[in-house]
Amino acid sequence: MAKQYDVIVIGAGPGGMTAALYASRANLSVLMLDRGIYGGQMNNTAAIENYPGFSSVMGPDLAENMYKGATQFGAEYAYGNVEGVEDHGATKVVKTDTDTFEAKAVIIASGSEYRKLGVPGEEAYGGRGVSYCAVCDGAFFKGREVIVVGGGDSAVEEGLYLTQLASKVTVIHRRDQLRAQKILQDRAFANDKMNFIWNSNVEEILGDDQKVTGVKLVNNQTGEETTLDASGVFIYVGILPKTEQFSDLGITDDMGWIETNDHMETKVDGIYAIGDVRVKDLRQITTAVGDGGIAGQQVFKYIESLADQSAAVK
Ligand code: NAP
């Protein structure tokens, strides 16, 4: 028989862990499922400077503290690569690659993943110079020249982190203005190790039979082609929702993000979505945590309403 919980939270990032904290503190039985270690993208982030209560905190440290908080009232955490959720009204069935669980409500907090650039060489040199995680892989490039592709918060923040390790960091951006927050831009422009190549697209990641040696670039204003040597290429060209496994529920928009109301309710009763995976303007740890608190509270009300309905039937 499938193991039963009041609430299953899919994803143990900041949103999922906060939802688990609120729901378990309301005396609900809660299981968090994640296919990786708890903490989500916080584990790939060096210094976090925009989480209240800390002037700066290491991502993995914040993840650890959130996990302690999330589990203190009995919420459980388990490995689970969720392959689908079935809606049977008052019961939801959550299937992973190894188990089947049942719950009265499900909170989807599966987050987002880095978008690929989609150029030749990107896949072939994955783990051999191409990376999507400066904190994980930056140390391999100590004293070497690296390239960062993108112009958003991730590109600039991770580029700045890489200046502590690499001898030179070149940001290649497709426009002549960064999208990143002003404070990050100011820091990047003031950093001697940061360089910028504007209006340019990476056409190919080049390498020898072992590792990355550079990139082929095209200036999208002049059409001029150049080659830039580097040992590492860090790609930060945006994020995509991790929602493929929920497509049958009909709760996503055209791009795959999940639509919710202010109560984090999706179109399906008893299924909630929080954090990066939602349609929203600002994807931050703070906003994920806020979503998690709301969903944890709403799920309590929803489960109470189910109990009231079943009492009325009797
Ligand atoms: P993002 O804000 O979507 O930025 C993606 C960047 O990649 C943009 O500069 C975009 O160029 C560029 N780009 C997209 N497709 C490209 C392509 N095919 N070729 C070349 N360049 C391409 O993504 P993000 O930086 O990963 O950030 C994701 C979310 O997390 C954002 O909401 C961000 O604010 C948040 N975040 C916050 C922090 C923080 O607060 N400290 C840190 C990291 C991330 P254009 O500018 O021309 O569109």
Short mmCIF file of C-alpha atoms in Angstrom, two decimals, residues 7-285:
data_model
loop_
_atom_site.label_atom_id
_atom_site.label_comp_id
_atom_site.label_asym_id
_atom_site.label_seq_id
_atom_site.Cartn_x
_atom_site.Cartn_y
_atom_site.Cartn_z
CA VAL A 7 0.97 16.92 2.36
CA ILE A 8 3.69 16.07 -0.11
CA VAL A 9 6.05 18.88 -1.04
CA ILE A 10 7.88 18.30 -4.32
CA GLY A 11 11.24 20.04 -4.11
CA ALA A 12 13.25 20.98 -1.03
CA GLY A 13 14.57 24.40 -2.00
CA PRO A 14 13.81 27.47 0.13
CA GLY A 15 10.13 27.52 -0.91
CA GLY A 16 9.58 23.80 -0.33
CA MET A 17 11.35 23.82 3.03
CA THR A 18 9.30 26.80 4.23
CA ALA A 19 6.05 25.15 3.14
CA ALA A 20 7.11 22.00 5.02
CA LEU A 21 7.88 24.07 8.13
CA TYR A 22 4.49 25.81 8.13
CA ALA A 23 2.46 22.69 7.33
CA SER A 24 4.22 20.46 9.89
CA ARG A 25 4.00 23.18 12.54
CA ALA A 26 0.24 23.10 11.90
CA ASN A 27 0.42 19.41 12.87
CA LEU A 28 0.09 17.98 9.38
CA SER A 29 2.17 14.99 8.30
CA VAL A 30 4.54 16.22 5.60
CA LEU A 31 6.97 14.57 3.21
CA MET A 32 9.44 16.60 1.16
CA LEU A 33 10.68 14.80 -1.95
CA ASP A 34 13.72 15.98 -3.86
CA ARG A 35 15.91 14.35 -6.49
CA GLY A 36 18.95 16.18 -5.14
CA ILE A 37 20.21 17.45 -1.84
CA TYR A 38 17.92 19.84 0.05
CA GLY A 39 18.64 23.51 -0.57
CA GLY A 40 18.13 23.59 -4.33
CA GLN A 41 19.97 26.37 -6.13
CA MET A 42 21.18 27.82 -2.79
CA ASN A 43 23.79 25.05 -2.89
CA ASN A 44 25.26 26.59 -6.05
CA THR A 45 25.39 30.10 -4.66
CA ALA A 46 28.38 31.52 -2.83
CA ALA A 47 27.50 34.65 -0.89
CA ILE A 48 23.83 35.60 -0.55
CA GLU A 49 23.50 39.27 0.36
CA ASN A 50 19.78 39.80 -0.06
CA TYR A 51 18.31 37.45 2.51
CA PRO A 52 17.08 39.39 5.55
CA GLY A 53 18.86 38.76 8.82
CA PHE A 54 22.25 38.18 7.23
CA SER A 55 24.58 40.77 5.76
CA SER A 56 26.03 37.87 3.79
CA VAL A 57 25.52 34.11 4.09
CA MET A 58 26.93 31.17 2.16
CA GLY A 59 24.19 29.41 0.18
CA PRO A 60 24.91 25.89 1.55
CA ASP A 61 24.91 27.27 5.14
CA LEU A 62 21.51 28.89 4.64
CA ALA A 63 20.25 25.63 3.13
CA GLU A 64 21.43 23.69 6.18
CA ASN A 65 19.75 26.11 8.59
CA MET A 66 16.51 26.05 6.61
CA TYR A 67 16.55 22.25 6.60
CA LYS A 68 16.91 22.15 10.41
CA GLY A 69 13.97 24.53 10.70
CA ALA A 70 11.88 22.66 8.15
CA THR A 71 12.23 19.30 9.89
CA GLN A 72 11.96 20.43 13.54
CA PHE A 73 8.20 19.74 13.72
CA GLY A 74 8.36 16.31 12.11
CA ALA A 75 8.40 16.97 8.36
CA GLU A 76 10.27 14.18 6.59
CA TYR A 77 12.68 14.49 3.70
CA ALA A 78 13.39 11.70 1.22
CA TYR A 79 15.03 11.19 -2.14
CA GLY A 80 12.45 11.08 -4.88
CA ASN A 81 12.59 11.80 -8.57
CA VAL A 82 8.91 12.65 -9.09
CA GLU A 83 7.60 11.42 -12.43
CA GLY A 84 3.98 12.49 -12.09
CA VAL A 85 1.07 13.55 -9.90
CA GLU A 86 -2.44 12.16 -10.33
CA ASP A 87 -5.45 14.06 -9.10
CA HIS A 88 -8.16 11.83 -7.61
CA GLY A 89 -10.05 14.60 -5.82
CA ALA A 90 -9.42 14.32 -2.08
CA THR A 91 -6.44 12.03 -2.76
CA LYS A 92 -3.39 12.89 -4.83
CA VAL A 93 -1.04 10.15 -5.99
CA VAL A 94 2.63 11.08 -6.34
CA LYS A 95 4.80 8.67 -8.31
CA THR A 96 8.58 8.70 -8.18
CA ASP A 97 10.94 6.44 -10.11
CA THR A 98 10.93 4.03 -7.15
CA ASP A 99 7.80 4.65 -5.01
CA THR A 100 4.17 5.69 -4.95
CA PHE A 101 2.81 8.00 -2.25
CA GLU A 102 -0.64 9.35 -1.44
CA ALA A 103 -1.46 12.73 0.02
CA LYS A 104 -4.44 14.97 0.62
CA ALA A 105 -2.57 17.90 -0.91
CA VAL A 106 0.54 18.49 -2.98
CA ILE A 107 2.79 21.54 -3.05
CA ILE A 108 4.95 21.80 -6.17
CA ALA A 109 8.24 23.55 -5.45
CA SER A 110 10.34 21.96 -8.17
CA GLY A 111 12.08 25.20 -9.16
CA SER A 112 13.91 26.03 -12.33
CA GLU A 113 17.03 24.94 -14.15
CA TYR A 114 19.62 26.75 -16.22
CA ARG A 115 18.81 27.14 -19.90
CA LYS A 116 21.32 25.71 -22.34
CA LEU A 117 22.88 27.93 -24.98
CA GLY A 118 22.31 25.29 -27.66
CA VAL A 119 25.54 25.75 -29.63
CA PRO A 120 28.01 23.16 -30.96
CA GLY A 121 30.52 22.12 -28.33
CA GLU A 122 28.27 22.86 -25.34
CA GLU A 123 27.27 19.27 -24.76
CA ALA A 124 30.55 17.73 -25.92
CA TYR A 125 32.58 19.81 -23.43
CA GLY A 126 30.10 19.53 -20.53
CA GLY A 127 32.21 18.85 -17.42
CA ARG A 128 35.35 19.50 -19.49
CA GLY A 129 35.29 23.29 -19.36
CA VAL A 130 31.60 24.06 -19.90
CA SER A 131 29.78 24.73 -16.63
CA TYR A 132 26.53 26.17 -15.26
CA CYS A 133 27.80 26.44 -11.67
CA ALA A 134 30.67 28.74 -10.71
CA VAL A 135 30.58 27.69 -7.07
CA CYS A 136 30.83 24.00 -8.00
CA ASP A 137 33.46 24.27 -10.75
CA GLY A 138 35.23 27.62 -10.30
CA ALA A 139 38.16 26.10 -8.39
CA PHE A 140 39.18 24.12 -11.49
CA PHE A 141 40.00 27.42 -13.20
CA LYS A 142 42.31 28.96 -10.61
CA GLY A 143 44.70 31.37 -12.34
CA ARG A 144 43.11 30.74 -15.76
CA GLU A 145 40.98 32.81 -18.11
CA VAL A 146 37.27 32.08 -18.23
CA ILE A 147 34.24 33.28 -20.18
CA VAL A 148 30.76 33.97 -18.80
CA VAL A 149 27.88 34.03 -21.27
CA GLY A 150 24.80 36.14 -20.39
CA GLY A 151 23.97 39.54 -18.93
CA GLY A 152 21.50 38.84 -16.09
CA ASP A 153 21.95 38.64 -12.31
CA SER A 154 23.33 35.11 -12.50
CA ALA A 155 25.96 35.93 -15.13
CA VAL A 156 27.22 38.99 -13.29
CA GLU A 157 27.03 37.57 -9.78
CA GLU A 158 28.74 34.32 -10.73
CA GLY A 159 31.23 36.23 -12.88
CA LEU A 160 32.17 38.31 -9.86
CA TYR A 161 32.59 35.15 -7.81
CA LEU A 162 34.89 33.74 -10.50
CA THR A 163 37.18 36.81 -10.31
CA GLN A 164 38.33 35.44 -6.93
CA LEU A 165 39.71 32.37 -8.68
CA ALA A 166 40.32 33.04 -12.37
CA SER A 167 43.00 35.38 -13.74
CA LYS A 168 40.47 37.05 -16.06
CA VAL A 169 36.69 36.83 -16.52
CA THR A 170 35.18 37.93 -19.83
CA VAL A 171 31.42 38.40 -19.94
CA ILE A 172 29.95 37.97 -23.42
CA HIS A 173 26.54 39.56 -23.79
CA ARG A 174 24.25 39.72 -26.80
CA ARG A 175 23.28 43.37 -26.18
CA ASP A 176 25.23 46.48 -25.13
CA GLN A 177 23.55 46.73 -21.70
CA LEU A 178 23.39 44.30 -18.83
CA ARG A 179 20.07 43.09 -17.48
CA ALA A 180 21.55 42.53 -13.99
CA GLN A 181 20.65 44.65 -10.94
CA LYS A 182 22.45 48.00 -10.75
CA ILE A 183 24.44 47.09 -7.62
CA LEU A 184 25.89 44.04 -9.40
CA GLN A 185 26.64 46.06 -12.53
CA ASP A 186 28.49 48.70 -10.49
CA ARG A 187 30.60 46.04 -8.82
CA ALA A 188 31.34 44.31 -12.10
CA PHE A 189 32.41 47.52 -13.88
CA ALA A 190 34.66 48.40 -10.92
CA ASN A 191 36.36 45.00 -10.90
CA ASP A 192 39.71 44.97 -12.76
CA LYS A 193 39.42 41.27 -13.58
CA MET A 194 36.01 41.63 -15.29
CA ASN A 195 35.93 42.39 -19.01
CA PHE A 196 32.98 42.73 -21.33
CA ILE A 197 32.34 41.91 -24.95
CA TRP A 198 29.08 43.49 -26.10
CA ASN A 199 26.65 42.75 -28.94
CA SER A 200 28.12 39.34 -29.44
CA ASN A 201 26.84 35.79 -29.70
CA VAL A 202 28.76 32.67 -28.89
CA GLU A 203 28.45 30.54 -32.03
CA GLU A 204 30.51 27.57 -30.92
CA ILE A 205 32.49 26.31 -27.95
CA LEU A 206 35.90 25.23 -29.14
CA GLY A 207 38.23 22.65 -27.69
CA ASP A 208 40.84 19.99 -28.30
CA ASP A 209 40.22 16.29 -27.73
CA GLN A 210 40.27 16.85 -23.95
CA LYS A 211 38.89 20.23 -22.92
CA VAL A 212 37.62 23.69 -23.82
CA THR A 213 40.11 26.04 -25.45
CA GLY A 214 37.85 29.01 -26.25
CA VAL A 215 34.79 30.19 -28.13
CA LYS A 216 33.88 31.38 -31.59
CA LEU A 217 32.08 34.72 -31.45
CA VAL A 218 30.06 36.76 -33.90
CA ASN A 219 29.38 40.46 -33.43
CA ASN A 220 25.65 40.75 -34.12
CA GLN A 221 26.00 44.39 -35.29
CA THR A 222 28.91 44.01 -37.71
CA GLY A 223 28.90 40.27 -38.46
CA GLU A 224 32.59 40.10 -37.59
CA GLU A 225 33.74 36.66 -36.44
CA THR A 226 36.45 36.25 -33.79
CA THR A 227 37.88 33.58 -31.56
CA LEU A 228 38.51 34.10 -27.86
CA ASP A 229 40.77 31.74 -25.90
CA ALA A 230 39.65 30.52 -22.47
CA SER A 231 39.84 27.42 -20.28
CA GLY A 232 36.28 27.59 -19.02
CA VAL A 233 32.89 28.74 -20.30
CA PHE A 234 30.20 29.44 -17.70
CA ILE A 235 26.72 29.71 -19.22
CA TYR A 236 24.00 31.84 -17.57
CA VAL A 237 21.42 32.59 -20.24
CA GLY A 238 18.25 32.31 -18.18
CA ILE A 239 16.16 29.67 -16.53
CA LEU A 240 13.46 27.15 -17.47
CA PRO A 241 10.74 25.68 -15.23
CA LYS A 242 11.09 22.09 -14.06
CA THR A 243 7.48 21.15 -14.76
CA GLU A 244 7.50 18.55 -17.53
CA GLN A 245 6.23 15.87 -15.15
CA PHE A 246 3.18 18.01 -14.26
CA SER A 247 2.05 18.75 -17.82
CA ASP A 248 -0.91 16.29 -17.56
CA LEU A 249 -2.42 18.40 -14.78
CA GLY A 250 -3.04 21.34 -17.14
CA ILE A 251 -1.70 23.90 -14.65
CA THR A 252 1.15 25.41 -16.69
CA ASP A 253 1.24 28.31 -19.14
CA ASP A 254 2.67 28.15 -22.69
CA MET A 255 6.24 28.37 -21.38
CA GLY A 256 5.75 25.69 -18.72
CA TRP A 257 5.55 27.97 -15.65
CA ILE A 258 2.72 27.13 -13.20
CA GLU A 259 -0.10 29.63 -12.82
CA THR A 260 -1.40 30.26 -9.30
CA ASN A 261 -3.51 32.79 -7.45
CA ASP A 262 -2.34 34.75 -4.37
CA HIS A 263 -3.03 31.69 -2.21
CA MET A 264 -0.58 29.64 -4.33
CA GLU A 265 -3.54 27.54 -5.52
CA THR A 266 -3.30 26.09 -9.01
CA LYS A 267 -6.33 25.27 -11.15
CA VAL A 268 -6.51 21.86 -9.44
CA ASP A 269 -8.00 21.78 -5.92
CA GLY A 270 -5.41 20.67 -3.37
CA ILE A 271 -2.42 21.25 -5.67
CA TYR A 272 -0.31 24.33 -4.93
CA ALA A 273 2.81 25.77 -6.56
CA ILE A 274 5.47 27.98 -5.00
CA GLY A 275 8.84 29.55 -5.70
CA ASP A 276 10.62 29.82 -9.05
CA VAL A 277 8.27 27.37 -10.74
CA ARG A 278 5.35 29.85 -10.56
CA VAL A 279 4.49 32.58 -13.02
CA LYS A 280 5.91 35.58 -11.10
CA ASP A 281 7.95 38.76 -11.51
CA LEU A 282 10.69 38.25 -8.97
CA ARG A 283 12.42 34.91 -8.50
CA GLN A 284 14.40 35.18 -5.28
CA ILE A 285 14.96 33.16 -2.12
#
